[in-house]
Coordinates of C-alpha atoms in Angstrom, one line a residue:
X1 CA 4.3 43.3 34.5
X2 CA 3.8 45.1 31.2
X3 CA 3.8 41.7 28.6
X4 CA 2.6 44.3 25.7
X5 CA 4.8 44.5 22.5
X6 CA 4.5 47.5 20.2
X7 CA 4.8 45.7 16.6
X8 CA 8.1 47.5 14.6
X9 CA 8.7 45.0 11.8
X10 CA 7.1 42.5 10.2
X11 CA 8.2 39.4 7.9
X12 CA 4.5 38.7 4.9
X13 CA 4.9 35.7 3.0
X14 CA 1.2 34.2 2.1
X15 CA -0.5 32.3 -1.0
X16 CA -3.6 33.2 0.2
X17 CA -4.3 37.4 0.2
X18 CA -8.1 37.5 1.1
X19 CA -8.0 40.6 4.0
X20 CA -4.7 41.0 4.2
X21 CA -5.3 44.4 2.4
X22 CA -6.5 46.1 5.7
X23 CA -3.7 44.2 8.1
X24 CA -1.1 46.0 6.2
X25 CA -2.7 49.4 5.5
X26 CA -3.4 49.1 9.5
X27 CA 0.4 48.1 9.9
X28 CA 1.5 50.8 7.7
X29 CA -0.4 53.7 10.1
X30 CA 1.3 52.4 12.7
X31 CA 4.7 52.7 10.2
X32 CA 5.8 49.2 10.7
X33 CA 8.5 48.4 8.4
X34 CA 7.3 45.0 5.6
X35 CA 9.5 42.6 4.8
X36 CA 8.3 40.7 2.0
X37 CA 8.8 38.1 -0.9
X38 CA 7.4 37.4 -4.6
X39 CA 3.4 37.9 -5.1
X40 CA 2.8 38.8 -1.9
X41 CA 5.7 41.7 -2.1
X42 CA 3.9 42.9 -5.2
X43 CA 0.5 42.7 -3.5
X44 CA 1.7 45.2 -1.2
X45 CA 3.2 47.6 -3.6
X46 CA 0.1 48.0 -5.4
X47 CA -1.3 49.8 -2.1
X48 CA 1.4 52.4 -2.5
X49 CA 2.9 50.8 0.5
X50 CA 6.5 50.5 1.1
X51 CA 8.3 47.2 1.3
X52 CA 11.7 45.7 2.1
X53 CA 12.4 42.8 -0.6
X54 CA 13.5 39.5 1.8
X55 CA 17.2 39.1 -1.0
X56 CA 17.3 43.0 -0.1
X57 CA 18.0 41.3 3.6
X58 CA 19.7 38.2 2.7
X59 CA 21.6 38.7 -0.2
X60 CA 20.3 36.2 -2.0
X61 CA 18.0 36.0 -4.9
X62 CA 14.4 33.3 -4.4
X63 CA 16.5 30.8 -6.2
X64 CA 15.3 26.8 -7.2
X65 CA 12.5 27.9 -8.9
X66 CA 10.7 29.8 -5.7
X67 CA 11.5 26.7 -3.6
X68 CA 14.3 28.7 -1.5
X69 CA 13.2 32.5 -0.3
X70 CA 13.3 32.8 3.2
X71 CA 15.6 30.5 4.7
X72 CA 18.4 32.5 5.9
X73 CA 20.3 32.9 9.1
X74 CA 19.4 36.7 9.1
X75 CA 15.4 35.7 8.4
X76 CA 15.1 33.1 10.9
X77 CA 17.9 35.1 13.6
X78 CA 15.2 38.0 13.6
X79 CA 12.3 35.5 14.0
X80 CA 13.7 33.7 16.7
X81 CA 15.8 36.1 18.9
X82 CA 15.5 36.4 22.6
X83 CA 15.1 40.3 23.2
X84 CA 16.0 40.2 26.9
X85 CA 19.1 37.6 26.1
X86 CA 22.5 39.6 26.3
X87 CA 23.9 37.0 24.0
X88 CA 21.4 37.0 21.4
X89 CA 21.6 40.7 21.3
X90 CA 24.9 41.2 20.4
X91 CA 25.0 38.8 17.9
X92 CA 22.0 40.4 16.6
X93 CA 24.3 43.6 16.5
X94 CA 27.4 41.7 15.3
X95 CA 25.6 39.6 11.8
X96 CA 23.3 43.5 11.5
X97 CA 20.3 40.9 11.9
X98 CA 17.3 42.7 11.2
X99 CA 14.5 42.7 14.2
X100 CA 11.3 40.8 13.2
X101 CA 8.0 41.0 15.3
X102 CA 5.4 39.9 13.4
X103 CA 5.4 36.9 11.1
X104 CA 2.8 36.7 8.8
X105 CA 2.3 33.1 6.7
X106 CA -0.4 31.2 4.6
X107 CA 0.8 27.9 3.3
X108 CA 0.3 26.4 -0.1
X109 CA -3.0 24.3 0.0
X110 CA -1.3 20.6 -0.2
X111 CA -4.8 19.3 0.8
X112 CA -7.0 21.4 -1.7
X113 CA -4.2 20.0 -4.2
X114 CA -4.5 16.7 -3.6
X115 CA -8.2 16.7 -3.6
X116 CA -8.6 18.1 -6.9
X117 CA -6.6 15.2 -8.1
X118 CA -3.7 17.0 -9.3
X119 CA -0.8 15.1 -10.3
X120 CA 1.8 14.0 -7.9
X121 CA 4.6 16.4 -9.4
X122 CA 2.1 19.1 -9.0
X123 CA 1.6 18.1 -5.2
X124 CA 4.8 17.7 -3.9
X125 CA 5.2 21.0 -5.2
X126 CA 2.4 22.7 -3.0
X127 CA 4.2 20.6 0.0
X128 CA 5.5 24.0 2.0
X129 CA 8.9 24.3 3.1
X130 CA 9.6 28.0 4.4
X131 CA 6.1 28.9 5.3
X132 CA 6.3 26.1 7.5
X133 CA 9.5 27.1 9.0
X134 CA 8.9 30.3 9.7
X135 CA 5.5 29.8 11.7
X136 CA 7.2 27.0 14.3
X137 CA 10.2 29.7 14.6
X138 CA 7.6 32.4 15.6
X139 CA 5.4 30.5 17.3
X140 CA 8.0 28.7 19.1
X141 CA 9.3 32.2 20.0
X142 CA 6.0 33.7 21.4
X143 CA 7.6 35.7 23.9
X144 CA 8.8 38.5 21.2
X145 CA 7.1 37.7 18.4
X146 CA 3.7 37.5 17.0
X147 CA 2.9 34.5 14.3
X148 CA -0.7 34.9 12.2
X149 CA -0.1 31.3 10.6
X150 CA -3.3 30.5 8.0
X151 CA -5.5 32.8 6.7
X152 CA -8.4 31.9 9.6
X153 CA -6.6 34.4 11.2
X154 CA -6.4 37.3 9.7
X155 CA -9.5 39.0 11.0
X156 CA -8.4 38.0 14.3
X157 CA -4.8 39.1 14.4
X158 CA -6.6 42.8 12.7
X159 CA -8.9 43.1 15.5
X160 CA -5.8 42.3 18.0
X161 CA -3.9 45.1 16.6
X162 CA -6.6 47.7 16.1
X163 CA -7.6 47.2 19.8
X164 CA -4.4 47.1 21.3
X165 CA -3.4 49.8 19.2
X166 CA -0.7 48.1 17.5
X167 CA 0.6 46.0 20.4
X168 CA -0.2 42.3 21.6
X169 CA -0.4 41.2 25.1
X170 CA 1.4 38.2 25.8
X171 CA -1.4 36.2 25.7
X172 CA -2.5 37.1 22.3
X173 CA 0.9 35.8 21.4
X174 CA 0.7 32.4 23.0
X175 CA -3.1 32.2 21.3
X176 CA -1.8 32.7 17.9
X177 CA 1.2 30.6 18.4
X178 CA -0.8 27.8 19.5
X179 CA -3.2 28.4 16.2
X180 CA 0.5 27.8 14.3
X181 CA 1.4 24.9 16.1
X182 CA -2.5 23.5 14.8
X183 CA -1.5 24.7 11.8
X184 CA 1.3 22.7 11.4
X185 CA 0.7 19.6 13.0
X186 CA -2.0 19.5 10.8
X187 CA -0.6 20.1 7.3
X188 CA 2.3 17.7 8.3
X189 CA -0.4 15.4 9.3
X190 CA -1.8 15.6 6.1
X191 CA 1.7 15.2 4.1
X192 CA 2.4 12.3 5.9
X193 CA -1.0 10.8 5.0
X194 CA -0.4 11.4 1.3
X195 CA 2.6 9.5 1.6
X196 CA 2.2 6.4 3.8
X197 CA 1.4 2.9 3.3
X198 CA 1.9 1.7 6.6
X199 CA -1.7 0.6 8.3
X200 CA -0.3 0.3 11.7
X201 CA 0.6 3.7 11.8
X202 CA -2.3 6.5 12.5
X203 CA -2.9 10.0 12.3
X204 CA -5.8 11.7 12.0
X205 CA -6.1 16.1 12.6
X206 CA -9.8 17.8 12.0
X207 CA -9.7 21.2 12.3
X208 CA -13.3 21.8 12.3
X209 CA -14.4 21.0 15.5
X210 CA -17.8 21.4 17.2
X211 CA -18.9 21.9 21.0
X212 CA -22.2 20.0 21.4
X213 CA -25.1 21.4 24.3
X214 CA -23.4 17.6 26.1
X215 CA -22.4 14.2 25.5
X216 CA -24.8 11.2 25.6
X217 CA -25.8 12.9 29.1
X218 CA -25.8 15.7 30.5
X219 CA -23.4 15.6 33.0
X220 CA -20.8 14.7 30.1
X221 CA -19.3 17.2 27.9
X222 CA -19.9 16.9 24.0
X223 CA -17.7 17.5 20.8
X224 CA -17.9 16.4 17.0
X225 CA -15.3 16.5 14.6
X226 CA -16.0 17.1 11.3
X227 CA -17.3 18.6 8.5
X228 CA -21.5 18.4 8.6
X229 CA -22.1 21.6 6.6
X230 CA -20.3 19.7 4.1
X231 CA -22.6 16.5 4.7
X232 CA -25.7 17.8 5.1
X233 CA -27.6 21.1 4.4
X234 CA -29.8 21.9 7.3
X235 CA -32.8 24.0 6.8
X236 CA -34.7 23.9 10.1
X237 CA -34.3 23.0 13.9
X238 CA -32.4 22.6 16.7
X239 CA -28.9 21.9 17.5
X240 CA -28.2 18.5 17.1
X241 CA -27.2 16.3 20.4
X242 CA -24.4 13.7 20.7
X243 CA -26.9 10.8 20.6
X244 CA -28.5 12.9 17.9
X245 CA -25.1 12.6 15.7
X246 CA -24.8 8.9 16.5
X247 CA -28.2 7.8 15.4
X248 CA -27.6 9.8 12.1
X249 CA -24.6 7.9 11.4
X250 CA -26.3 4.9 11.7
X251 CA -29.3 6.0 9.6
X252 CA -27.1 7.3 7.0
X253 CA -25.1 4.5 6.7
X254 CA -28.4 2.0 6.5
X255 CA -30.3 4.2 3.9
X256 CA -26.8 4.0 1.7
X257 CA -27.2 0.3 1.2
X258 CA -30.5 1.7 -0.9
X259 CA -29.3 3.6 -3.5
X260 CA -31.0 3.3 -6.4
X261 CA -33.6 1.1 -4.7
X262 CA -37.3 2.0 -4.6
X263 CA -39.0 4.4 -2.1
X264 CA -37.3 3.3 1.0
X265 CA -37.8 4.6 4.6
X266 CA -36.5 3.9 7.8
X267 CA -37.0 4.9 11.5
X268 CA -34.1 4.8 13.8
X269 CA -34.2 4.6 17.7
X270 CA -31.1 4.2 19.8
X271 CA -28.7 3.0 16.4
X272 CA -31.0 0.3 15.5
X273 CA -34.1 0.3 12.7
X274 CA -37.1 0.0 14.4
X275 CA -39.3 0.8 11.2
X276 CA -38.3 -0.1 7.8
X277 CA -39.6 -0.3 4.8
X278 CA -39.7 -0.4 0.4
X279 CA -42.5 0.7 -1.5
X280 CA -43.8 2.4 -4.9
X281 CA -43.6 5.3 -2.8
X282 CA -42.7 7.5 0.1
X283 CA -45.4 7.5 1.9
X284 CA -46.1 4.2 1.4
X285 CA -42.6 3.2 2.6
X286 CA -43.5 5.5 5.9
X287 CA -46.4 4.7 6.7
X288 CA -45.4 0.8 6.6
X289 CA -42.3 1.5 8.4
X290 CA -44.0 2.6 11.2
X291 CA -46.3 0.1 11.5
X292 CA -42.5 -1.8 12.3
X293 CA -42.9 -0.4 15.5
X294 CA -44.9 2.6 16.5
X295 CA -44.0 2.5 20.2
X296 CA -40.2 3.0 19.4
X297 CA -40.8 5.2 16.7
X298 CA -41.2 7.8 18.6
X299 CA -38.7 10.7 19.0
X300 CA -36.8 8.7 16.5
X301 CA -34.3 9.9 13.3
X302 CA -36.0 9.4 10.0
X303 CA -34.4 8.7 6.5
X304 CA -35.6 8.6 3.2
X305 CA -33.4 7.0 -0.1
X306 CA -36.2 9.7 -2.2
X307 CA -37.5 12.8 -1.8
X308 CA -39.8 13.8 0.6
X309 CA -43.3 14.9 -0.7
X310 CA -46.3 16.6 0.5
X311 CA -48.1 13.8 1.3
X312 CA -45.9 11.2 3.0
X313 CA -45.0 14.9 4.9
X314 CA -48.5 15.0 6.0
X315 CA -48.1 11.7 7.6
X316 CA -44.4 12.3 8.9
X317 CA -45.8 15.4 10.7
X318 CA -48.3 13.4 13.1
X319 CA -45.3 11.9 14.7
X320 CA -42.7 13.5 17.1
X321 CA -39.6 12.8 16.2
X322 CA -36.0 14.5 16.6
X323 CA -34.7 14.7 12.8
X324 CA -35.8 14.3 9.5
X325 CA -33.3 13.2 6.8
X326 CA -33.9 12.9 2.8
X327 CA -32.1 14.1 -0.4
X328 CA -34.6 16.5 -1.3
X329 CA -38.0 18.2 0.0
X330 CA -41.2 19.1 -2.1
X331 CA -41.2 23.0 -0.7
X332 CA -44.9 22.1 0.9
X333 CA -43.2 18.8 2.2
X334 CA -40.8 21.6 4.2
X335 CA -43.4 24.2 5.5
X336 CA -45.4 21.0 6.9
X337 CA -42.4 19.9 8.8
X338 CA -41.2 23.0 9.8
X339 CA -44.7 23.4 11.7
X340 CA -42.8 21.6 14.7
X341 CA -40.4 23.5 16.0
X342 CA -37.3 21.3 17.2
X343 CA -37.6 19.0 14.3
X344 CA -34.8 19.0 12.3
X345 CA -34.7 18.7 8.9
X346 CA -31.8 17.6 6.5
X347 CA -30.9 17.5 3.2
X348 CA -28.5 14.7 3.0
X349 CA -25.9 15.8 0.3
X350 CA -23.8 13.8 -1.8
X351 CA -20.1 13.2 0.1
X352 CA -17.4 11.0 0.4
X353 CA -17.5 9.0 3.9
X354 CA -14.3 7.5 5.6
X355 CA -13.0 4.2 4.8
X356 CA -12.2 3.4 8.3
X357 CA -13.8 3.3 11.7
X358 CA -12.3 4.7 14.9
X359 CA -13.0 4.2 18.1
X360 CA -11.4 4.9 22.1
X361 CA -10.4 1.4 23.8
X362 CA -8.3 0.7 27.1
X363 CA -5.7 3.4 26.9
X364 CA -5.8 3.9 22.9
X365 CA -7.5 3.4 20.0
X366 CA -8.9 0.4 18.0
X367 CA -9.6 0.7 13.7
X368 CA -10.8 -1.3 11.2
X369 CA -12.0 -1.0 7.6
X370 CA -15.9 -0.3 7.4
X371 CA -18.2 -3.0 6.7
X372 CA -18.5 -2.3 3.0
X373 CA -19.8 -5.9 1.7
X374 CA -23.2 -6.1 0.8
X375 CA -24.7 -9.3 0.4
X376 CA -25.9 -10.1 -3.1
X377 CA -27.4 -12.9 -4.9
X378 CA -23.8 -13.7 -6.0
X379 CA -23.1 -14.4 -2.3
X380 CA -25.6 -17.3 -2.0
X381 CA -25.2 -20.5 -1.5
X382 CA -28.2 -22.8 -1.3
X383 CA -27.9 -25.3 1.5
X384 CA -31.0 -26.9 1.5
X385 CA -33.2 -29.0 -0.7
X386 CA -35.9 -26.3 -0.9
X387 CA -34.4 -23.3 -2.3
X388 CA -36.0 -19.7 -1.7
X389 CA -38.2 -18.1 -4.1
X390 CA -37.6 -15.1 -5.8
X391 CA -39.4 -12.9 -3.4
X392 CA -38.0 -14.6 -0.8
X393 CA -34.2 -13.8 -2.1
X394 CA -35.7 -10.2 -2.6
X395 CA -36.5 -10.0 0.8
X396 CA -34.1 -12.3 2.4
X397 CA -31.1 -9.9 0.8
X398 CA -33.2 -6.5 1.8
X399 CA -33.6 -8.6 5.6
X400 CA -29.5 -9.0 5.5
X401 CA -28.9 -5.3 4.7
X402 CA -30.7 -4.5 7.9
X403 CA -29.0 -7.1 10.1
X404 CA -25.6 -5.7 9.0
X405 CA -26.6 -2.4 10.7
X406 CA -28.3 -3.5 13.5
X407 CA -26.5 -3.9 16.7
X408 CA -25.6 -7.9 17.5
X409 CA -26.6 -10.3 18.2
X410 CA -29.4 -9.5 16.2
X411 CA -31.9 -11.4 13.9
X412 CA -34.3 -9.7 11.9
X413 CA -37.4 -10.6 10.2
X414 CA -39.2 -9.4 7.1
X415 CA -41.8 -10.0 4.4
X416 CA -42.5 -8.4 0.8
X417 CA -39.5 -5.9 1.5
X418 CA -41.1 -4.6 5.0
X419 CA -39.1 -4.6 8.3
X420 CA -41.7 -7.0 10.5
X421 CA -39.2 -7.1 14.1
X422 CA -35.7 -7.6 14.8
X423 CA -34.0 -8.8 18.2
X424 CA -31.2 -6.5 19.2
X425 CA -27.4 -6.4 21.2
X426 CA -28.5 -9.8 22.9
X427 CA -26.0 -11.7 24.7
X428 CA -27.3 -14.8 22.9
X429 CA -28.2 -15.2 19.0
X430 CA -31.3 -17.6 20.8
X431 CA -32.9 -15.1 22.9
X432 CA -32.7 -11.8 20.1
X433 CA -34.9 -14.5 18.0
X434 CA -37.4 -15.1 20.8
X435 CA -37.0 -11.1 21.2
X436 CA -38.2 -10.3 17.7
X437 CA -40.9 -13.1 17.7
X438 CA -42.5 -11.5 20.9
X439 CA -41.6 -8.2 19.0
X440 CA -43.6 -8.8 15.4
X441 CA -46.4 -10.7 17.7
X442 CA -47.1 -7.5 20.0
X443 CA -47.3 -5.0 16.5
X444 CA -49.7 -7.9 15.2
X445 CA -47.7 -9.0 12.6
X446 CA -48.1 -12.6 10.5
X447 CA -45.2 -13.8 10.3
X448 CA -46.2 -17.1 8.0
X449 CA -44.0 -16.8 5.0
X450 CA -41.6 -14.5 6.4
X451 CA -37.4 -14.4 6.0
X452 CA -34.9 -14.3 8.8
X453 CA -31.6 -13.0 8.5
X454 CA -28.9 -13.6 11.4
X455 CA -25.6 -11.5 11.4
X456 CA -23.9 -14.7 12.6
X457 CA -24.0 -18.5 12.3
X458 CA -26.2 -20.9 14.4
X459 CA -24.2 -22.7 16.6
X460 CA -27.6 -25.0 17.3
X461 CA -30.5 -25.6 15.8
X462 CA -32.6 -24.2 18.1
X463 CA -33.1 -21.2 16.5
X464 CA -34.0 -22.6 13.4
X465 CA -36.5 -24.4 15.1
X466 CA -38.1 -21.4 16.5
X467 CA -38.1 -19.4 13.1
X468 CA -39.7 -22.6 11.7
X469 CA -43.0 -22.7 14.3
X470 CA -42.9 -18.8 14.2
X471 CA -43.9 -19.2 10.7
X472 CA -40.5 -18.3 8.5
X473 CA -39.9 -20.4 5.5
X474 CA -36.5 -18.8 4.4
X475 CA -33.0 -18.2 6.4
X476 CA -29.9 -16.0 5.5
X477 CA -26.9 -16.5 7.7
X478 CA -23.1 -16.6 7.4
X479 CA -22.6 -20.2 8.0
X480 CA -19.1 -21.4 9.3
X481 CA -20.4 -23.4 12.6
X482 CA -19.2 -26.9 12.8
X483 CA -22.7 -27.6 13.6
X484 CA -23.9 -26.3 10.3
X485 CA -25.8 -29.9 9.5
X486 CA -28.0 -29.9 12.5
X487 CA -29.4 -26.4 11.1
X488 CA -29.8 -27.7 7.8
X489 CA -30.9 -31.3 8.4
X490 CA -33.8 -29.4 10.2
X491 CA -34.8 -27.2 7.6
X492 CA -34.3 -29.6 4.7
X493 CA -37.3 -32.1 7.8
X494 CA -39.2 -29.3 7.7
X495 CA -39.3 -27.5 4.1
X496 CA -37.2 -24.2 5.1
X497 CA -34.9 -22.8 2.7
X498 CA -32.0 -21.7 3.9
X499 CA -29.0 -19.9 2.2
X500 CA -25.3 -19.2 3.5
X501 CA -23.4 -16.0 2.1
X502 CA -20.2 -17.0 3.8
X503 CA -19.8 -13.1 5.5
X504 CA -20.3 -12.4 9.1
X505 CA -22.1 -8.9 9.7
X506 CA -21.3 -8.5 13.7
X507 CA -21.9 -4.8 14.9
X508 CA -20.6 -4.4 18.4

């Protein structure tokens, strides 16, 4: 069966005209007849083309400002008929209902209004209400007619018609009209965002999706969502992986709680710091972030809060690892790392990150609001007689930063703003401090006079007691256990300062 249909007639209404030009010369040669409205009936004119005014169809002016053009029983009849329907024929002959086989649309940008922070009379204004119409009646109508709905398809819907000759094949038709029906799920989608308050109700639509080489194995396919052109400028490597994607998140989301701060680096394996460090400068901060944990570092993501020079590249280049992230490169800094040829380098750029967090669970999904409190010497409470020194606030606070991304139950220890182990996703808050002790002991750390920071409260005091023969002298936790005085009557026996910030940091 012969599904081709020769293109006769054809309804152009767009905003935006960028290679339209050679669709309608292309339609003209094949003398299709234009229907048209407003700029975009002008556009064509000024090719010395012919066109068919939409009120010459309808009878009726573009009236309410622009607002009403196209909808019109004799617009929307020829949009929607069924050509092999006796009944729609006739009333197709009856109301003289022009034929219309190709709809062509592009829809006012609501979303590049709203995020230039227009007003809101100025947005409700770009909210489209014929454009929209007329791509669900085409696409809806597939069968006859052809619907190019956005501008993304231009230079496709061109190279359907010079191939076919000025015909589509069915299932050129039911591709484009399942484009529209994108298309318009997603600027209602959008719309519908603007507009509601209700947090129980959820809708999310990213157009700019990405097939990965698999998911976090091989045997699973792989997609990301999203915009990370628009997040990072990449100037050398690989593809990145699923697993590569997650542990950028995470680093990105753990070097953001050191803005501003001082050279700060920070080596990531499996979503978790293994390295982390602040110093007077990058290389410094590498080099001592490694020393974290050399073992793990490797084929880890690294993240920089400063730009990368020369000689902390020098040092970054003796170790494999899978990415590189920073806000800037010396240009030696990039030809040193670019000497490996799978490393992938990023620039990290400047960008808004969501508010919320998504995830799949049971047969749906589960949200909440990021974790975006940062513990600060405003949160502390002092629980015990001996209160922390000012370097140990420094680095109790810079210890509690790393805790909130580390997967729990965690407990993480540091000293003079370095990243000396951390116990990770145990099933008990006890055994992820016995985990980092055995950790910091094996990389042959001291850790007399070092800070521990829990995600959670104590519900004993056992781990206190630990800390305390481990060598740490200062404690950062949530509090909030009913239990809280056998923690602190042992610290204030034993000369540990401890201090509650009354926020739990859990990371499932």
């Amino acid at each position: 069966m012969n599904t081709a249909k020769t293109i006769q007639s054809a309804l152009i209404s767009v905003f935006d005209k960028d290679g339209l030009e050679p669709i309608v010369k292309k339609l003209h040669q094949h003398n299709v007849t234009i229907y048209s409205t407003g700029g975009t009936e002008e556009f064509i004119k000024s090719f010395g083309i012919p066109v068919v005014a939409v009120e010459d169809v309808t009878s009726y002016p573009s009236i309410l400002g622009g607002r009403v053009k196209t909808l019109h029983p004799k617009i929307f009849g020829g949009i929607l008929n069924r050509q092999d329907h006796a009944g729609d024929v006739a009333q197709m002959e009856e109301f003289q209902i022009p034929q219309i086989d190709l709809v062509i649309v592009d829809l006012y940008p609501f979303e590049k209004t709203v995020a230039s922070g227009a007003s809101e009379a100025d947005i409700i204004e770009k909210i489209d209400i014929g454009g929209i119409s007329l791509i669900r009646a085409a696409a809806k109508n597939f069968k006859d007619t052809v619907i190019v709905p956005s501008v993304n398809e231009y230079a496709l819907f061109l190279e359907m018609i010079t191939n076919g000759n000025g015909a589509t094949t069915l299932e050129e038709r039911k591709l484009l009209a399942t484009k529209a029906f994108h298309v318009s799920s997603h600027y209602d989608g959008a719309i519908f965002n603007y507009f509601n308050t209700d947090e129980t109700v959820y809708k999310a639509s990213i157009a700019d999706g990405q097939v990965l080489r698999y998911g976090e194995n091989p045997h699973q396919k792989g997609f990301f969502f999203g915009d990370f052109d628009k997040m990072f400028t990449k100037l050398h490597g690989k593809e990145l992986s699923y697993n590569n994607l997650l542990d950028v998140d995470a680093a990105v989301n753990l070097i953001n709680e050191f803005k501003g701060a001082n050279p700060t680096f920070a080596i990531l394996k499996h979503n978790n710091a293994c390295g982390f460090a602040t110093r007077n400068t990058v290389k410094e901060a590498y080099l001592d972030a490694l020393a974290g944990d050399p073992t793990s570092a490797f084929g880890g993501v690294l993240i920089s809060n400063a730009k990368i020079d020369e000689t902390a590249a020098e040092e970054i280049n003796k170790l494999f690892c899978e990415v590189v992230i920073a806000p800037a490169y010396d240009e030696k800094a990039i030809a040193i790392l670019e000497e490996k040829k799978n490393r992938i380098l990023l620039i990290q750029n400047e960008v808004e990150l969501p508010t919320k967090q998504v995830r799949t669970c049971l047969n749906g999904l589960l949200i909440q609001e990021k974790d975006n409190i940062t513990d600060n010497k405003e949160h502390l409470k002092v629980v015990t007689t001996t209160a922390p020194t000012a370097q140990e606030v420094e680095d109790l606070l810079f210890a509690s930063k790393i805790c909130k991304h580390t997967k729990s139950n965690t407990i993480v220890f540091a000293k003079n703003g370095q990243l000396c182990a951390s116990g990770t996703g145990q099933t008990s808050r006890v055994d992820a401090l016995r985990q980092a002790v055995e950790k910091a002991k094996s990389f042959g750390f001291d850790l007399n006079g070092a800070v521990m920071a829990s995600d959670a409260f104590f519900p004993f005091p056992d781990c206190v007691e630990l800390a305390k023969q481990a060598g740490i002298t200062a404690v950062i936790q949530p509090g909030g256990s009913i239990k809280d005085e056998l923690s602190i009557n042992y610290c204030n026996e034993n000369k540990v300062s401890m201090v509650f910030t009354g926020i739990r940091h859990f990371k499932h």
